mmCIF file of C-alpha atoms in Angstrom:
data_model
loop_
_atom_site.group_PDB
_atom_site.id
_atom_site.type_symbol
_atom_site.label_atom_id
_atom_site.label_comp_id
_atom_site.label_asym_id
_atom_site.label_seq_id
_atom_site.Cartn_x
_atom_site.Cartn_y
_atom_site.Cartn_z
ATOM 1 C CA UNK S 1 0.000 0.000 0.000
ATOM 2 C CA UNK S 2 1.379 3.477 -0.806
ATOM 3 C CA UNK S 3 2.615 5.366 2.222
ATOM 4 C CA UNK S 4 1.404 8.764 3.341
ATOM 5 C CA UNK S 5 3.495 11.810 2.395
ATOM 6 C CA UNK S 6 3.165 12.860 6.046
ATOM 7 C CA UNK S 7 4.656 10.894 8.911
ATOM 8 C CA UNK S 8 2.123 9.263 11.246
ATOM 9 C CA UNK S 9 1.157 11.461 14.180
ATOM 10 C CA UNK S 10 1.550 8.570 16.606
ATOM 11 C CA UNK S 11 3.008 5.052 16.480
ATOM 12 C CA UNK S 12 0.883 2.768 14.341
ATOM 13 C CA UNK S 13 -0.480 -0.276 16.135
ATOM 14 C CA UNK S 14 -1.495 -3.480 14.394
ATOM 15 C CA UNK S 15 -4.703 -3.034 12.407
ATOM 16 C CA UNK S 16 -4.879 0.678 13.120
ATOM 17 C CA UNK S 17 -5.446 2.965 10.095
ATOM 18 C CA UNK S 18 -2.560 5.231 9.230
ATOM 19 C CA UNK S 19 -3.111 8.829 10.352
ATOM 20 C CA UNK S 20 -2.139 11.619 7.974
ATOM 21 C CA UNK S 21 -2.349 15.369 7.613
ATOM 22 C CA UNK S 22 -5.624 16.061 5.806
ATOM 23 C CA UNK S 23 -4.558 19.492 4.534
ATOM 24 C CA UNK S 24 -1.254 18.141 3.189
ATOM 25 C CA UNK S 25 -3.085 15.301 1.452
ATOM 26 C CA UNK S 26 -5.532 17.726 -0.162
ATOM 27 C CA UNK S 27 -2.678 20.023 -1.211
ATOM 28 C CA UNK S 28 -1.059 17.037 -2.924
ATOM 29 C CA UNK S 29 -4.101 16.337 -5.097
ATOM 30 C CA UNK S 30 -4.993 19.925 -6.047
ATOM 31 C CA UNK S 31 -2.455 20.059 -8.945
ATOM 32 C CA UNK S 32 -3.933 16.842 -10.369
ATOM 33 C CA UNK S 33 -7.469 18.223 -10.359
ATOM 34 C CA UNK S 34 -6.213 21.466 -11.883
ATOM 35 C CA UNK S 35 -4.475 19.633 -14.728
ATOM 36 C CA UNK S 36 -7.076 16.957 -15.457
ATOM 37 C CA UNK S 37 -10.320 18.200 -13.989
ATOM 38 C CA UNK S 38 -12.748 16.130 -11.953
ATOM 39 C CA UNK S 39 -13.834 13.589 -14.547
ATOM 40 C CA UNK S 40 -10.422 12.705 -15.966
ATOM 41 C CA UNK S 41 -8.681 12.224 -12.636
ATOM 42 C CA UNK S 42 -9.027 8.521 -11.830
ATOM 43 C CA UNK S 43 -8.852 7.118 -8.317
ATOM 44 C CA UNK S 44 -5.549 5.521 -9.338
ATOM 45 C CA UNK S 45 -4.198 8.947 -10.281
ATOM 46 C CA UNK S 46 -5.541 10.444 -7.064
ATOM 47 C CA UNK S 47 -4.050 7.660 -4.956
ATOM 48 C CA UNK S 48 -0.643 8.195 -6.562
ATOM 49 C CA UNK S 49 -0.776 11.967 -6.095
ATOM 50 C CA UNK S 50 -1.783 11.714 -2.436
ATOM 51 C CA UNK S 51 0.430 8.673 -1.728
ATOM 52 C CA UNK S 52 -2.530 7.014 -0.046
ATOM 53 C CA UNK S 53 -4.441 3.837 -0.779
ATOM 54 C CA UNK S 54 -7.871 4.103 -2.338
ATOM 55 C CA UNK S 55 -9.324 2.680 0.866
ATOM 56 C CA UNK S 56 -7.742 5.406 2.978
ATOM 57 C CA UNK S 57 -9.013 8.072 0.606
ATOM 58 C CA UNK S 58 -12.585 6.785 0.657
ATOM 59 C CA UNK S 59 -12.497 6.411 4.430
ATOM 60 C CA UNK S 60 -11.261 9.980 4.920
ATOM 61 C CA UNK S 61 -13.355 11.751 2.285
ATOM 62 C CA UNK S 62 -16.292 9.486 1.488
ATOM 63 C CA UNK S 63 -16.052 9.680 -2.280
ATOM 64 C CA UNK S 64 -14.233 11.376 -5.137
ATOM 65 C CA UNK S 65 -16.734 14.227 -5.395
ATOM 66 C CA UNK S 66 -16.358 15.148 -1.725
ATOM 67 C CA UNK S 67 -12.577 15.100 -2.096
ATOM 68 C CA UNK S 68 -12.866 17.384 -5.113
ATOM 69 C CA UNK S 69 -15.077 19.836 -3.222
ATOM 70 C CA UNK S 70 -12.544 19.895 -0.378
ATOM 71 C CA UNK S 71 -9.727 20.448 -2.881
ATOM 72 C CA UNK S 72 -11.676 23.287 -4.523
ATOM 73 C CA UNK S 73 -12.189 25.016 -1.175
ATOM 74 C CA UNK S 74 -8.533 24.547 -0.260
ATOM 75 C CA UNK S 75 -7.391 25.939 -3.613
ATOM 76 C CA UNK S 76 -9.590 29.041 -3.522
ATOM 77 C CA UNK S 77 -8.782 29.772 0.134
ATOM 78 C CA UNK S 78 -5.043 29.472 -0.478
ATOM 79 C CA UNK S 79 -5.186 31.655 -3.599
ATOM 80 C CA UNK S 80 -7.200 34.302 -1.761
ATOM 81 C CA UNK S 81 -4.720 34.388 1.119
ATOM 82 C CA UNK S 82 -1.799 34.710 -1.307
ATOM 83 C CA UNK S 83 -3.531 37.556 -3.120
ATOM 84 C CA UNK S 84 -4.358 39.414 0.092
ATOM 85 C CA UNK S 85 -0.721 39.185 1.162
ATOM 86 C CA UNK S 86 0.320 40.690 -2.173
ATOM 87 C CA UNK S 87 -2.224 43.516 -1.869
ATOM 88 C CA UNK S 88 -1.045 44.438 1.616
ATOM 89 C CA UNK S 89 2.295 45.564 0.218
ATOM 90 C CA UNK S 90 0.679 48.362 -1.828
ATOM 91 C CA UNK S 91 -0.929 51.610 -0.673
ATOM 92 C CA UNK S 92 -3.190 53.154 -3.300
ATOM 93 C CA UNK S 93 -6.184 51.550 -4.934
ATOM 94 C CA UNK S 94 -4.498 51.793 -8.331
ATOM 95 C CA UNK S 95 -1.335 50.054 -7.136
ATOM 96 C CA UNK S 96 -3.316 47.354 -5.338
ATOM 97 C CA UNK S 97 -5.380 46.716 -8.459
ATOM 98 C CA UNK S 98 -2.231 46.539 -10.571
ATOM 99 C CA UNK S 99 -0.730 44.076 -8.079
ATOM 100 C CA UNK S 100 -3.842 41.912 -8.408
ATOM 101 C CA UNK S 101 -3.646 41.844 -12.196
ATOM 102 C CA UNK S 102 0.056 40.998 -12.072
ATOM 103 C CA UNK S 103 -0.682 38.235 -9.556
ATOM 104 C CA UNK S 104 -3.014 36.615 -12.082
ATOM 105 C CA UNK S 105 -0.622 37.239 -14.966
ATOM 106 C CA UNK S 106 2.224 35.608 -13.039
ATOM 107 C CA UNK S 107 0.170 32.443 -12.520
ATOM 108 C CA UNK S 108 -1.017 32.237 -16.125
ATOM 109 C CA UNK S 109 2.181 31.245 -17.909
ATOM 110 C CA UNK S 110 4.634 28.368 -17.907
ATOM 111 C CA UNK S 111 4.000 25.259 -15.833
ATOM 112 C CA UNK S 112 1.706 27.077 -13.412
ATOM 113 C CA UNK S 113 -0.358 28.416 -16.300
ATOM 114 C CA UNK S 114 -0.680 24.978 -17.930
ATOM 115 C CA UNK S 115 -2.102 23.597 -14.698
ATOM 116 C CA UNK S 116 -4.958 26.054 -15.165
ATOM 117 C CA UNK S 117 -7.376 27.478 -12.634
ATOM 118 C CA UNK S 118 -9.628 25.126 -10.699
ATOM 119 C CA UNK S 119 -12.395 27.750 -10.663
ATOM 120 C CA UNK S 120 -12.359 28.325 -14.430
ATOM 121 C CA UNK S 121 -12.065 24.608 -15.162
ATOM 122 C CA UNK S 122 -14.902 23.738 -12.782
ATOM 123 C CA UNK S 123 -17.148 26.423 -14.264
ATOM 124 C CA UNK S 124 -16.753 24.740 -17.637
ATOM 125 C CA UNK S 125 -16.803 21.100 -16.568
ATOM 126 C CA UNK S 126 -19.128 20.853 -13.571
ATOM 127 C CA UNK S 127 -21.141 23.974 -12.808
ATOM 128 C CA UNK S 128 -23.831 23.274 -15.417
ATOM 129 C CA UNK S 129 -24.970 20.001 -13.859
ATOM 130 C CA UNK S 130 -23.769 20.019 -10.247
ATOM 131 C CA UNK S 131 -25.642 22.562 -8.123
ATOM 132 C CA UNK S 132 -23.189 22.408 -5.210
ATOM 133 C CA UNK S 133 -20.285 22.982 -7.586
ATOM 134 C CA UNK S 134 -22.168 25.805 -9.282
ATOM 135 C CA UNK S 135 -22.619 27.512 -5.911
ATOM 136 C CA UNK S 136 -18.910 27.202 -5.121
ATOM 137 C CA UNK S 137 -17.878 28.559 -8.516
ATOM 138 C CA UNK S 138 -20.318 31.458 -8.224
ATOM 139 C CA UNK S 139 -19.086 32.269 -4.724
ATOM 140 C CA UNK S 140 -15.445 32.194 -5.819
ATOM 141 C CA UNK S 141 -16.108 34.473 -8.787
ATOM 142 C CA UNK S 142 -18.164 36.863 -6.670
ATOM 143 C CA UNK S 143 -15.295 37.139 -4.189
ATOM 144 C CA UNK S 144 -12.852 38.061 -6.946
ATOM 145 C CA UNK S 145 -15.274 40.575 -8.444
ATOM 146 C CA UNK S 146 -15.970 42.061 -5.015
ATOM 147 C CA UNK S 147 -12.223 42.501 -4.458
ATOM 148 C CA UNK S 148 -11.872 44.233 -7.819
ATOM 149 C CA UNK S 149 -14.824 46.488 -7.071
ATOM 150 C CA UNK S 150 -13.417 47.402 -3.673
ATOM 151 C CA UNK S 151 -10.011 48.273 -5.110
ATOM 152 C CA UNK S 152 -11.537 50.469 -7.812
ATOM 153 C CA UNK S 153 -13.554 52.330 -5.192
ATOM 154 C CA UNK S 154 -10.483 52.688 -2.998
ATOM 155 C CA UNK S 155 -8.615 54.171 -5.950
ATOM 156 C CA UNK S 156 -11.450 56.575 -6.628
ATOM 157 C CA UNK S 157 -11.477 57.702 -3.015
ATOM 158 C CA UNK S 158 -7.694 58.207 -2.824
ATOM 159 C CA UNK S 159 -7.518 59.867 -6.249
ATOM 160 C CA UNK S 160 -5.410 57.214 -7.975
ATOM 161 C CA UNK S 161 -8.310 56.085 -10.222
ATOM 162 C CA UNK S 162 -10.618 58.542 -12.024
ATOM 163 C CA UNK S 163 -13.922 59.068 -10.232
ATOM 164 C CA UNK S 164 -15.875 58.868 -13.504
ATOM 165 C CA UNK S 165 -15.045 55.217 -14.165
ATOM 166 C CA UNK S 166 -18.050 52.877 -13.977
ATOM 167 C CA UNK S 167 -17.121 50.701 -10.986
ATOM 168 C CA UNK S 168 -19.521 47.832 -11.644
ATOM 169 C CA UNK S 169 -18.830 47.517 -15.365
ATOM 170 C CA UNK S 170 -15.066 47.823 -14.906
ATOM 171 C CA UNK S 171 -15.010 45.185 -12.166
ATOM 172 C CA UNK S 172 -16.951 42.820 -14.427
ATOM 173 C CA UNK S 173 -14.604 43.549 -17.326
ATOM 174 C CA UNK S 174 -11.508 42.877 -15.217
ATOM 175 C CA UNK S 175 -13.020 39.693 -13.783
ATOM 176 C CA UNK S 176 -13.612 38.435 -17.316
ATOM 177 C CA UNK S 177 -10.055 39.312 -18.238
ATOM 178 C CA UNK S 178 -8.531 37.600 -15.202
ATOM 179 C CA UNK S 179 -10.462 34.396 -15.815
ATOM 180 C CA UNK S 180 -9.443 34.654 -19.459
ATOM 181 C CA UNK S 181 -5.816 34.814 -18.317
ATOM 182 C CA UNK S 182 -6.267 31.489 -16.562
ATOM 183 C CA UNK S 183 -7.913 29.870 -19.588
ATOM 184 C CA UNK S 184 -5.364 30.927 -22.195
ATOM 185 C CA UNK S 185 -2.547 30.135 -19.782
ATOM 186 C CA UNK S 186 -3.577 26.484 -20.096
ATOM 187 C CA UNK S 187 -2.546 26.558 -23.748
ATOM 188 C CA UNK S 188 0.849 28.052 -22.956
ATOM 189 C CA UNK S 189 1.728 31.723 -22.806
ATOM 190 C CA UNK S 190 4.981 33.557 -22.180
ATOM 191 C CA UNK S 191 5.427 35.673 -19.067
ATOM 192 C CA UNK S 192 6.058 38.924 -21.003
ATOM 193 C CA UNK S 193 2.783 38.452 -22.892
ATOM 194 C CA UNK S 194 0.734 38.107 -19.739
ATOM 195 C CA UNK S 195 2.424 41.003 -17.964
ATOM 196 C CA UNK S 196 1.949 43.225 -21.003
ATOM 197 C CA UNK S 197 -1.764 42.388 -21.047
ATOM 198 C CA UNK S 198 -2.048 43.295 -17.354
ATOM 199 C CA UNK S 199 -0.304 46.621 -17.924
ATOM 200 C CA UNK S 200 -2.547 47.373 -20.909
ATOM 201 C CA UNK S 201 -5.622 46.769 -18.765
ATOM 202 C CA UNK S 202 -4.337 49.232 -16.167
ATOM 203 C CA UNK S 203 -4.113 51.919 -18.860
ATOM 204 C CA UNK S 204 -7.907 51.773 -19.009
ATOM 205 C CA UNK S 205 -7.941 53.122 -15.452
ATOM 206 C CA UNK S 206 -5.537 56.004 -15.899
#
């Protein structure tokens, strides 16, 4: 049986299931779901990625769908925390918004870009026939759009973004662009291309 990527928390007695770090196990399978999606990731693939037996996976998560939902939540929460950390280093609304666009551009090229975005992939693959997945995708997209909207308003209040810009329409436009970054990154894009696109978008706000 494959061994866990995390050392047991306590000595394993005969017949006792191996204990493992749930978060670490989920982190290990997120790249697989990003690359292959829900349907194409077999339990054999998942078992190899997590270094756990199929039995251990089913016992811990119930089924493949539940594991995927946990992975989706882990992915979006981690991405959001990384973005917030990036935004904290900037002061004005304009600079924070630029940092957000660059954050997406930086993750939409090379190997990271080819792995794609779990939100964008799930919107295409699952959201049309899985109501729980649709709710998660909608929530994730709303959070991104809300962040964009808040940064535009911050820029308008501090004078770094023109007051006459339509906040709602611009936030929707930028959301569409950011998700587009993640989609075209799957096909392979160079870093300079993505950064140039982000900078061009910021010119719309100057």
